[in-house]
Amino acid sequence: MSSIKPLNKFNSIFSKNIILNDDIKKLKQNAWDLFNKSGLPPSTNTTELWKYTNFSDLKKIDFDNSYKNDFLVKDNINILKNDQWNNIFIINGFFDESQSNFSNEIVVENFSNLDKLKYLSNKIGSIADDSENEFISLNSSLMQDPVIISINDQKTIKNINIVMITVDQNSNFCNFPRVFVKAKPKTNSTVVETYINLSDVESKNLTVPVVEYLLEEDSKLNHKHIQLDSGKSFLFHFDRILQKRNSNFISTSYSNAGFLSRYDIHSNLNGIDSNCNFHGLYITDKKQQQENEISITHSVPKCSSDQMFKGILAGESKAVFSGKVLVKKDAQKTKAFQKDLNFLLSKKAEVNTKPSLEIYADDVECSHGATAGNMDNSMLFYLQSRGINEDEATSMLIRGFAQEIIEEFDDENIINFLGNILNNTIKKLDIEGII
Amino acid sequence: MLNIKNLKAKVIENDELILKGINLSIKKGEVHAIMGPNGSGKSTLANVLAGRPDYEITEGDVEFESKKINDLPPDERSHLGIFLAFQYPSEIPGVRSFQMLKASIDAKKDYFKEKKLSVREFSKIYDQKVKDIGIDIDLTKRSLNFGFSGGEKKKNEILQLSVLEPSLAILDETDSGLDVDALREVSEGVNSMLSKDRSFIIVTHYQRILNYITPDFVHVLVDGKIVKSGNKELALDIENNGYEKIISEVSN
């Protein structure tokens, strides 16, 4: 068996850590010790969690987290801002006060709120478990400016727009954004969680965002996740959710892949009558890889969950869908559904879909299913016979496949924004050799 | 307007020859019925005329408005005025009827270098046609043909026919799977489109749709060839005596 060594290259970053108080120091040290024990996962498919991930390219890079905070990306940033929303910008892992603006409906804290540090260290890491995943412990070790957002107001509040941006000056840049969102009891909110890579397309940067969500009793949170990765970058994005009694987490996601992107989301349904929905769309092209690791733990009775992902794959790209549902022994009356549908637009594209149900209770209703299909020639001919040429008909069918998920974003601004991105992405897709 | 000369066509996938020398001439404003037993090549003829890429013309010519169209792609045939109402219209996820027809009209305007209609101008036309054909407005908000009944699908084909206003409409077994009421409604839609400038090819196995839409000519297709042509009396003869009689007549 090959021994797993940690990447020493992260050592220098860890030693440069800004440590502001003992609690944070302890949290970081514990996480670092865990990461040192595990290291990055091995390069080949030796573990179930990383079965389809190839780390060899990542391991070749000496990462660095230094950058000068003097970049000008305002034009790019403005399209991500919405004057009607609460905007919270996290750039290269740091909360950016000058770009952010929010009302007192929410409370936002970060490292600069020194008096709140004690409070901060009680929250960060309480839901995302450092021992669970190598990249979560790496984030905890190397995060520099965690942000806590508290939703306190029970009346309807403006959307909370969390924008995480990677914009590097060096190709080997790495950053570790960290956010904790707390939805107090009886609140109803919408969080738009956007990750965008604005670096050069040749850049091989690494971003590991970890976002923790705590949904207290009777709270509802509409989660709209947008991943706009590109080029040759690496992204390991984690959402970790803890749901209390009668809470509802409704998530819709859109993922444009980078070289290797992973969207890893887990909810623990830990209070009865809770529900979570994870619906998403992923698009891969050329030599990109998008991994979707979606998992739900039903810890208590009478909860429901629904996973529905759709993939569009072109070029020589790969996608992974791993949908897990764990129904614990006491979680009777559970309802859990999952589905993964893929549209393969090239003979060389590949999807590995791996739905799994692990059920220890006996009174449950669960189902799962997965499909992978090619372009339907009958549909194509139908549209062509109506005067629509082959290229436009092809785009129309791809857009149509995506439309169901896009519409679930249920917000005109976001639907238009993503509609444009989708159209541009489709135009560039490498779909030769299928028709 | 349509001249089919010694048309032979095969299925590309298995090389099977289906049309074995069809000759047919259709003038402006005429209604032609093509009847025949199952497997005789009726639907293949309809699809070959519309340019379905699963078939290959191995011999002969199809001339439309004095232009040879053998090698034209389906979208170009549509622009020139050929319309196929499908026997089994595809269900297309995420694409709505309005959106598709707007794209169709836009493409046609582009082709003839004419000014496109605005969404508002097109909406007006579209809404009126939906009303005229009698389509439930809720259906038009769904993905195309998704969750439509057999009758609704066929009515939706007639809606497309009336929006696109082709000069040649080919109805491929439009009557199949329709109950009496739906058949009457669909036929009324077709009759409202009859005009001296528009020709129809009605492909059908049964005579009953011809009780509603009166053909000028009836052709019987057997084993990839037209074996007999006549007027609407021929359809009644088939209804009474079946295809067997004609087949035995021809083979004698």
XYZ file of C-alpha atoms in Angstrom:
687
model
C 0.000 0.000 0.000
C 1.315 3.398 -0.870
C 1.742 5.763 2.020
C -0.174 9.004 1.854
C 1.935 12.028 2.537
C 0.605 15.505 3.053
C 1.628 18.097 0.540
C 4.453 19.877 2.258
C 3.820 22.765 -0.079
C 0.936 23.879 2.145
C 3.328 24.056 5.149
C 4.645 27.487 4.312
C 1.107 28.795 3.885
C 0.123 27.408 7.273
C 3.140 28.959 8.947
C 2.156 32.377 7.562
C -1.324 32.062 9.140
C -2.739 35.105 10.832
C -3.800 33.932 14.280
C -5.972 36.370 16.136
C -7.099 34.467 19.166
C -6.611 31.221 21.017
C -9.885 29.621 19.951
C -9.141 30.140 16.280
C -5.569 28.991 16.815
C -6.803 25.768 18.395
C -9.333 25.162 15.638
C -6.717 25.678 12.969
C -4.100 23.550 14.669
C -6.546 20.648 15.109
C -7.541 20.879 11.470
C -3.911 21.040 10.363
C -3.054 17.958 12.406
C -5.923 16.112 10.741
C -4.831 17.221 7.300
C -1.259 16.186 8.032
C -2.487 12.731 8.936
C -4.531 12.277 5.768
C -2.815 14.479 3.207
C -4.455 14.901 -0.158
C -6.310 11.830 -1.383
C -4.306 9.306 -3.410
C -4.131 9.759 -7.159
C -5.927 6.650 -8.223
C -9.332 5.234 -7.441
C -8.546 3.661 -4.104
C -11.299 5.294 -2.070
C -15.026 5.428 -2.741
C -15.209 9.165 -2.046
C -12.609 10.009 -4.696
C -13.172 7.070 -7.009
C -13.187 9.086 -10.235
C -10.883 11.938 -9.251
C -7.395 12.200 -10.636
C -5.186 14.308 -8.378
C -1.969 13.918 -10.336
C -2.203 17.353 -11.998
C -3.089 19.053 -8.735
C -0.156 17.462 -6.964
C 2.313 18.830 -9.474
C 1.593 22.404 -8.458
C 3.327 24.373 -5.696
C 0.507 26.495 -4.381
C 0.895 29.907 -2.853
C -1.715 32.149 -1.279
C -0.042 35.550 -1.514
C -1.563 38.293 -3.591
C -1.705 42.082 -3.590
C -5.102 43.533 -2.954
C -4.927 46.082 -5.759
C -6.690 44.399 -8.642
C -9.355 46.128 -10.670
C -12.210 43.848 -11.555
C -15.060 46.230 -10.917
C -16.673 45.815 -14.311
C -16.789 42.088 -13.854
C -18.022 42.437 -10.321
C -20.889 44.738 -11.151
C -22.784 42.084 -13.082
C -22.756 39.999 -9.922
C -24.187 42.782 -7.791
C -27.827 43.536 -7.385
C -28.895 46.839 -5.856
C -32.057 45.247 -4.544
C -30.135 42.586 -2.638
C -27.758 42.327 0.302
C -24.348 41.904 -1.328
C -21.478 40.193 0.455
C -18.255 39.882 -1.491
C -15.447 37.541 -0.553
C -12.462 38.034 -2.811
C -9.583 35.580 -2.714
C -10.834 34.350 0.637
C -11.151 37.781 2.268
C -14.333 39.657 3.071
C -14.341 42.811 0.916
C -16.090 45.584 2.757
C -15.788 48.129 -0.038
C -17.686 45.919 -2.505
C -20.275 44.728 -0.013
C -23.449 46.462 1.040
C -26.218 45.084 3.199
C -29.069 46.239 5.350
C -29.497 45.614 9.069
C -31.879 42.746 8.290
C -28.783 40.609 8.580
C -25.657 40.673 10.740
C -22.311 40.125 9.045
C -19.166 39.450 11.033
C -15.643 38.575 10.082
C -12.101 38.660 11.505
C -12.124 42.434 11.738
C -14.951 42.334 14.289
C -12.443 41.539 17.011
C -14.847 41.597 19.937
C -16.952 38.939 18.242
C -14.143 36.475 17.788
C -15.237 34.282 20.611
C -18.670 34.041 19.044
C -17.115 33.371 15.688
C -15.032 30.443 16.817
C -18.114 28.853 18.336
C -19.805 28.732 14.969
C -17.132 27.993 12.385
C -16.544 24.269 12.203
C -19.622 23.275 14.184
C -21.309 21.823 11.071
C -18.494 21.121 8.593
C -16.483 18.335 10.196
C -12.706 18.527 9.668
C -12.352 14.793 10.076
C -14.868 14.124 7.327
C -12.945 15.364 4.324
C -9.341 16.280 3.500
C -10.335 19.525 1.840
C -12.535 20.677 4.709
C -9.620 20.255 7.118
C -7.379 22.055 4.616
C -9.855 24.942 4.484
C -10.066 25.110 8.286
C -6.278 25.119 8.497
C -5.717 27.817 5.906
C -8.846 30.009 5.934
C -7.918 33.607 6.607
C -11.112 35.548 6.972
C -14.199 33.516 7.864
C -17.495 35.370 7.550
C -20.596 34.775 9.652
C -23.997 35.865 8.387
C -26.957 35.787 10.765
C -30.508 36.000 9.480
C -32.548 37.255 12.390
C -35.529 39.009 10.935
C -38.714 36.973 10.682
C -40.269 39.188 8.054
C -39.387 38.696 4.400
C -35.898 40.005 3.741
C -33.962 40.899 0.628
C -31.913 38.196 -1.080
C -28.509 37.586 0.436
C -25.971 37.520 -2.346
C -22.739 35.838 -1.299
C -20.183 36.211 -4.074
C -16.886 34.350 -3.786
C -14.317 35.376 -6.346
C -10.938 33.939 -7.215
C -8.808 36.392 -9.141
C -5.155 35.505 -9.027
C -1.928 37.250 -9.888
C 0.016 34.025 -9.948
C -1.050 30.855 -11.667
C -0.423 28.742 -8.559
C -2.665 30.805 -6.283
C -4.810 29.056 -3.712
C -7.537 30.415 -1.452
C -9.967 29.134 1.142
C -13.178 31.143 1.543
C -15.206 30.245 4.626
C -18.736 31.272 5.448
C -21.225 30.383 8.139
C -24.891 31.200 7.593
C -27.264 31.031 10.505
C -31.014 31.152 9.831
C -32.788 31.898 13.092
C -36.162 30.281 13.923
C -39.127 31.174 11.704
C -37.036 33.120 9.197
C -37.598 32.857 5.461
C -34.679 33.869 3.294
C -32.980 33.439 -0.048
C -29.226 33.000 -0.278
C -27.570 33.263 -3.673
C -24.187 31.614 -3.327
C -22.026 32.382 -6.336
C -18.501 31.245 -7.002
C -16.745 32.789 -9.961
C -13.199 32.432 -11.209
C -12.072 35.662 -12.866
C -8.464 34.546 -13.350
C -6.720 33.942 -16.639
C -8.016 30.761 -18.324
C -4.524 29.264 -18.258
C -4.298 29.723 -14.511
C -4.092 26.557 -12.409
C -5.376 28.032 -9.182
C -7.054 26.135 -6.376
C -10.142 27.307 -4.497
C -11.715 25.448 -1.602
C -14.834 27.230 -0.335
C -16.622 25.825 2.711
C -20.060 27.196 3.560
C -21.921 26.054 6.659
C -25.670 26.518 7.031
C -27.560 26.220 10.284
C -31.333 26.156 9.849
C -33.090 26.601 13.148
C -36.653 25.497 13.900
C -39.313 26.474 11.358
C -36.863 28.308 9.119
C -36.866 28.195 5.341
C -33.856 28.945 3.187
C -33.936 29.091 -0.605
C -30.427 28.312 -1.737
C -29.367 29.285 -5.242
C -25.887 28.092 -6.029
C -24.034 29.299 -9.095
C -20.598 27.946 -9.982
C -18.851 29.724 -12.844
C -15.523 28.038 -13.086
C -13.390 27.984 -16.180
C -10.029 27.210 -17.719
C -7.530 25.012 -15.930
C -8.483 25.692 -12.330
C -9.293 23.374 -9.443
C -12.360 23.869 -7.275
C -13.564 21.886 -4.295
C -16.724 23.549 -3.042
C -18.415 22.329 0.127
C -21.853 23.190 1.488
C -22.637 21.643 4.855
C -26.124 22.003 6.267
C -27.667 21.190 9.632
C -31.442 21.308 9.734
C -33.558 21.529 12.857
C -37.258 20.782 13.312
C -39.617 21.765 10.478
C -36.922 23.519 8.489
C -36.770 23.638 4.712
C -33.665 23.962 2.545
C -34.506 24.322 -1.155
C -31.395 24.335 -3.300
C -30.969 24.878 -7.034
C -27.529 24.864 -8.563
C -25.841 25.647 -11.856
C -22.288 24.484 -12.432
C -19.944 25.379 -15.251
C -16.917 23.191 -14.725
C -13.255 24.186 -14.544
C -10.466 21.677 -15.152
C -11.542 19.811 -12.048
C -14.544 21.061 -10.101
C -16.334 19.352 -7.300
C -19.607 20.450 -5.777
C -19.974 18.615 -2.518
C -23.131 19.176 -0.539
C -24.443 17.422 2.538
C -27.477 18.042 4.676
C -28.178 16.454 7.998
C -31.930 16.360 8.568
C -31.776 16.420 12.326
C -35.219 17.705 13.322
C -38.533 16.063 12.458
C -40.717 17.396 9.627
C -37.725 18.841 7.816
C -37.164 18.801 4.092
C -34.341 19.459 1.691
C -34.295 19.610 -2.103
C -31.119 19.562 -4.142
C -31.702 20.191 -7.809
C -28.898 21.077 -10.146
C -27.507 21.380 -13.630
C -23.895 20.779 -14.619
C -22.143 21.428 -17.902
C -18.780 20.049 -18.930
C -16.768 20.376 -22.112
C -13.321 19.642 -23.568
C -11.184 17.970 -20.874
C -13.116 19.319 -17.901
C -14.384 17.271 -15.024
C -17.346 18.123 -12.801
C -18.075 16.027 -9.757
C -21.296 16.284 -7.829
C -21.249 14.678 -4.426
C -24.744 15.059 -3.010
C -25.543 13.431 0.272
C -28.357 13.567 2.768
C -28.565 12.040 6.206
C -32.026 11.328 7.526
C -31.336 11.235 11.265
C -34.890 11.582 12.591
C -38.405 10.551 11.479
C -40.786 12.277 9.100
C -38.323 14.128 6.910
C -38.183 14.266 3.144
C -35.471 14.891 0.576
C -35.334 15.158 -3.181
C -32.299 15.163 -5.472
C -32.611 15.891 -9.166
C -29.529 16.632 -11.228
C -29.105 17.057 -14.936
C -25.818 16.949 -16.808
C -24.802 18.216 -20.239
C -21.511 16.708 -21.386
C -19.492 17.539 -24.480
C -15.944 17.058 -25.762
C -13.823 14.609 -23.799
C -15.264 15.800 -20.520
C -16.258 13.728 -17.543
C -18.891 14.137 -14.892
C -19.608 12.275 -11.705
C -22.889 12.190 -9.884
C -22.776 10.531 -6.521
C -26.105 10.822 -4.781
C -26.226 9.336 -1.329
C -29.095 8.963 1.054
C -28.508 7.560 4.502
C -31.657 6.727 6.448
C -30.786 6.042 10.063
C -32.543 3.420 12.168
C -34.885 5.871 13.894
C -35.760 7.824 10.773
C -39.169 6.209 10.107
C -41.618 7.769 7.622
C -38.722 9.045 5.557
C -39.309 10.037 1.959
C -36.214 10.271 -0.219
C -36.003 10.533 -3.981
C -33.090 10.982 -6.309
C -32.574 11.190 -10.033
C -29.674 11.996 -12.360
C -30.282 12.573 -16.066
C -27.455 13.100 -18.523
C -27.293 14.386 -22.055
C -24.134 13.156 -23.778
C -23.203 15.333 -26.740
C -20.005 13.607 -27.725
C -18.844 10.035 -28.060
C -15.840 10.748 -25.855
C -17.765 12.329 -22.984
C -18.260 10.123 -19.962
C -20.534 10.202 -16.948
C -20.218 8.073 -13.848
C -23.458 8.134 -11.976
C -23.607 6.424 -8.665
C -26.866 6.694 -6.767
C -26.804 4.985 -3.400
C -29.369 4.406 -0.724
C -28.375 3.164 2.690
C -31.501 2.442 4.681
C -31.677 1.201 8.281
C -35.311 2.099 9.017
C -38.173 -0.084 7.754
C -41.010 2.376 7.112
C -39.557 4.503 4.328
C -40.333 5.493 0.761
C -37.208 5.856 -1.371
C -36.367 5.747 -5.039
C -33.455 6.455 -7.307
C -32.731 6.452 -10.990
C -30.179 7.563 -13.534
C -30.064 7.883 -17.292
C -27.545 8.873 -19.947
C -28.815 9.589 -23.442
C -27.623 11.032 -26.739
C -29.201 13.540 -29.062
C -32.619 12.277 -30.174
C -32.717 12.306 -33.971
C -36.513 12.297 -34.099
C -36.654 15.491 -32.052
C -33.955 17.024 -34.209
C -35.860 16.180 -37.414
C -39.097 17.477 -35.918
C -37.553 20.913 -35.309
C -35.746 20.897 -38.655
C -38.989 20.116 -40.465
C -40.313 23.333 -38.910
C -37.578 25.359 -40.609
C -35.049 25.420 -37.789
C -31.568 24.511 -38.999
C -29.556 21.694 -37.496
C -27.267 23.880 -35.345
C -30.099 25.956 -33.942
C -32.258 22.866 -33.404
C -29.367 21.237 -31.513
C -28.960 24.308 -29.275
C -32.691 24.457 -28.739
C -32.779 20.845 -27.559
C -29.826 21.378 -25.209
C -31.399 24.538 -23.785
C -34.704 22.717 -23.477
C -33.053 19.942 -21.472
C -31.521 22.535 -19.136
C -34.627 24.697 -18.921
C -36.374 22.708 -16.202
C -33.552 23.386 -13.732
C -32.931 26.977 -14.878
C -36.589 27.822 -14.236
C -36.320 26.488 -10.715
C -34.093 29.452 -9.874
C -37.439 31.228 -9.780
C -35.971 34.723 -10.077
C -36.126 36.703 -13.289
C -32.688 38.291 -12.810
C -30.956 34.989 -12.185
C -32.847 33.167 -14.957
C -31.806 35.814 -17.496
C -28.237 35.902 -16.196
C -27.885 32.115 -16.384
C -29.793 31.951 -19.673
C -27.150 34.146 -21.282
C -24.290 32.186 -19.774
C -25.903 28.942 -20.918
C -26.370 30.210 -24.488
C -22.730 31.276 -24.693
C -21.581 27.982 -23.213
C -23.689 25.960 -25.676
C -22.284 27.885 -28.652
C -18.757 26.822 -27.719
C -19.502 23.192 -26.849
C -17.526 20.553 -28.668
C -20.375 18.369 -29.944
C -18.831 16.916 -33.056
C -19.387 13.360 -34.017
C -22.810 12.780 -32.514
C -25.254 13.634 -35.252
C -46.178 22.211 -58.022
C -44.962 18.758 -56.928
C -43.537 16.249 -59.382
C -42.285 12.916 -58.178
C -40.492 10.907 -60.841
C -39.557 7.257 -60.423
C -38.667 7.864 -56.761
C -36.757 5.092 -55.024
C -35.647 5.403 -51.418
C -34.100 3.164 -48.788
C -33.675 3.114 -45.034
C -30.030 4.032 -44.441
C -29.640 1.940 -41.303
C -30.455 -1.422 -42.893
C -30.313 -0.668 -46.637
C -33.921 -1.793 -47.074
C -35.531 -0.358 -50.206
C -39.016 0.960 -49.303
C -40.053 3.206 -52.194
C -39.648 1.324 -55.441
C -40.456 3.836 -58.162
C -43.148 6.362 -57.307
C -44.611 8.659 -59.948
C -46.968 11.358 -58.794
C -47.883 14.813 -59.976
C -49.768 17.318 -57.850
C -51.091 20.656 -59.001
C -51.756 23.761 -56.941
C -54.846 23.521 -54.764
C -55.344 19.757 -55.220
C -56.016 17.328 -52.396
C -54.458 13.885 -52.885
C -55.065 10.940 -50.605
C -52.444 8.216 -50.402
C -53.838 4.973 -49.072
C -52.292 1.591 -48.623
C -51.910 -1.404 -46.350
C -49.451 -1.353 -43.453
C -45.845 -1.435 -44.573
C -46.605 -0.256 -48.110
C -44.356 2.826 -47.752
C -46.978 5.569 -47.183
C -45.245 7.117 -44.172
C -41.844 6.677 -45.780
C -43.031 8.709 -48.762
C -44.294 11.459 -46.430
C -40.993 11.537 -44.525
C -38.825 11.397 -47.659
C -40.679 14.412 -49.055
C -39.954 16.317 -45.822
C -36.270 15.297 -45.939
C -35.936 12.927 -42.990
C -32.220 12.031 -42.814
C -32.934 8.361 -41.972
C -33.773 7.748 -45.645
C -31.717 8.027 -48.783
C -33.068 8.634 -52.262
C -31.358 6.062 -54.485
C -33.025 6.968 -57.758
C -35.482 9.445 -59.230
C -36.336 13.040 -58.485
C -38.570 15.162 -56.330
C -39.338 18.515 -57.873
C -41.125 21.170 -55.881
C -42.146 24.413 -57.566
C -39.889 23.380 -60.489
C -36.889 23.008 -58.193
C -35.171 19.685 -57.552
C -35.187 19.216 -53.771
C -33.637 15.722 -53.435
C -30.640 17.037 -51.483
C -32.167 19.946 -49.577
C -32.118 19.729 -45.762
C -35.510 19.612 -44.002
C -35.326 23.229 -42.787
C -34.875 24.542 -46.312
C -37.778 22.442 -47.589
C -39.868 24.000 -44.827
C -38.893 27.509 -45.935
C -39.891 26.651 -49.505
C -43.350 25.648 -48.278
C -43.387 21.930 -47.440
C -44.983 20.945 -44.155
C -45.252 17.490 -42.606
C -47.865 16.853 -39.918
C -46.304 13.945 -38.026
C -47.982 10.665 -37.253
C -46.147 10.655 -33.913
C -45.187 14.249 -33.049
C -42.065 14.342 -30.835
C -42.323 15.419 -27.220
C -39.685 18.093 -26.759
C -38.703 18.972 -23.186
C -38.206 22.612 -22.313
C -39.307 23.939 -25.715
C -42.701 25.610 -25.934
C -44.959 25.787 -28.966
C -44.762 29.595 -29.182
C -40.976 29.610 -28.925
C -40.570 26.967 -31.629
C -42.973 28.624 -34.054
C -41.393 32.052 -33.506
C -38.004 30.468 -34.320
C -39.580 28.823 -37.405
C -41.021 32.085 -38.698
C -37.787 33.968 -37.909
C -35.740 31.390 -39.823
C -38.074 31.607 -42.812
C -37.913 35.427 -42.831
C -34.125 35.170 -42.637
C -34.069 32.769 -45.566
C -36.032 35.139 -47.784
C -34.178 38.173 -46.363
C -37.398 39.668 -45.059
C -37.960 41.681 -41.902
C -38.645 39.537 -38.812
C -41.851 39.872 -36.834
C -41.605 41.394 -33.375
C -42.661 39.201 -30.453
C -45.787 41.329 -30.154
C -46.706 41.008 -33.837
C -46.157 37.267 -33.743
C -48.108 36.887 -30.478
C -51.148 38.428 -32.071
C -51.099 35.972 -34.965
C -50.304 33.034 -32.701
C -53.026 33.777 -30.141
C -55.653 34.096 -32.861
C -54.658 30.753 -34.433
C -54.699 29.009 -31.038
C -58.239 30.293 -30.593
C -59.333 29.321 -34.114
C -58.015 25.754 -33.838
C -59.510 25.460 -30.357
C -56.398 24.561 -28.370
C -56.460 24.878 -24.589
C -54.253 27.884 -23.789
C -52.712 26.008 -20.836
C -51.342 23.382 -23.234
C -49.353 26.012 -25.122
C -47.535 26.891 -21.897
C -46.210 23.337 -21.508
C -43.220 21.760 -23.179
C -44.140 20.851 -26.744
C -46.446 17.808 -26.872
C -45.584 16.881 -23.270
C -48.571 15.316 -21.544
C -50.761 16.048 -24.581
C -53.440 13.499 -25.465
C -53.376 11.959 -28.955
C -56.025 14.422 -30.128
C -54.212 17.404 -28.612
C -50.988 16.425 -30.348
C -52.703 16.273 -33.734
C -54.492 19.579 -33.133
C -51.130 21.074 -32.261
C -49.806 19.881 -35.632
C -52.710 21.654 -37.318
C -51.882 24.802 -35.321
C -48.344 24.672 -36.708
C -49.756 24.121 -40.183
C -51.943 27.185 -39.873
C -49.131 29.382 -38.506
C -46.567 28.278 -41.090
C -49.033 28.475 -44.026
C -47.188 26.024 -46.314
C -48.003 25.579 -49.990
C -47.823 21.790 -49.606
C -49.121 20.116 -46.449
C -48.446 16.420 -45.949
C -50.603 14.827 -43.254
C -49.087 11.527 -42.151
C -51.849 9.336 -40.669
C -53.270 12.344 -38.880
C -56.418 10.324 -38.199
C -54.674 7.514 -36.323
C -55.544 7.319 -32.651
C -58.298 9.921 -32.856
C -61.824 9.428 -31.559
C -64.770 10.648 -33.646
C -64.917 14.100 -32.038
C -61.193 14.735 -32.286
C -61.199 13.546 -35.900
C -63.972 16.004 -36.739
C -62.166 18.894 -35.017
C -58.846 18.130 -36.688
C -60.571 17.780 -40.076
C -62.313 21.133 -39.609
C -58.902 22.667 -38.945
C -57.572 21.145 -42.171
C -60.630 22.217 -44.188
C -60.214 25.792 -42.985
C -56.755 25.715 -44.560
C -57.932 24.523 -47.983
C -57.141 27.087 -50.629
C -56.490 27.289 -54.352
C -52.824 27.989 -53.559
C -52.320 25.123 -51.140
C -52.024 21.431 -51.963
C -52.506 18.537 -49.564
C -51.240 14.982 -49.385
C -53.302 12.989 -46.938
C -51.630 9.732 -45.999
C -54.064 7.331 -44.391
C -54.792 3.677 -43.861
C -58.549 4.166 -43.415
C -61.128 5.911 -45.505
C -62.876 7.605 -42.564
C -60.894 10.895 -42.568
C -61.926 11.253 -46.211
C -65.543 11.548 -45.060
C -64.513 14.898 -43.637
C -61.843 16.019 -46.097
C -62.807 15.380 -49.695
C -59.876 14.337 -51.885
C -59.618 15.197 -55.565
C -57.531 12.079 -56.172
C -56.926 8.832 -54.345
C -53.800 6.711 -54.904
C -53.201 3.229 -53.607
C -49.664 2.400 -52.604
C -48.627 -1.255 -52.432
C -45.072 -2.442 -51.833
C -43.502 0.933 -52.595
C -45.400 1.661 -55.806
C -48.643 3.412 -56.701
C -50.710 0.583 -58.147
C -53.996 2.360 -58.718
C -55.277 5.926 -58.869
C -58.806 7.255 -58.966
C -61.226 9.656 -57.354
C -62.871 9.461 -53.914
C -64.947 6.432 -55.061
C -61.742 4.416 -54.914
C -61.476 5.113 -51.186
C -65.038 3.872 -50.659
C -64.245 0.766 -52.651
C -61.300 0.083 -50.324
C -63.515 0.678 -47.306
C -66.009 -1.915 -48.596
C -63.675 -4.505 -50.106
C -60.343 -4.015 -48.350
C -56.913 -3.768 -49.971
C -56.924 -7.456 -50.897
C -59.173 -6.876 -53.905
C -56.883 -4.236 -55.407
C -53.760 -6.257 -54.700
C -55.189 -9.293 -56.479
C -56.443 -7.122 -59.375
C -52.978 -5.679 -59.805
C -51.133 -8.982 -59.578
C -53.429 -10.414 -62.236
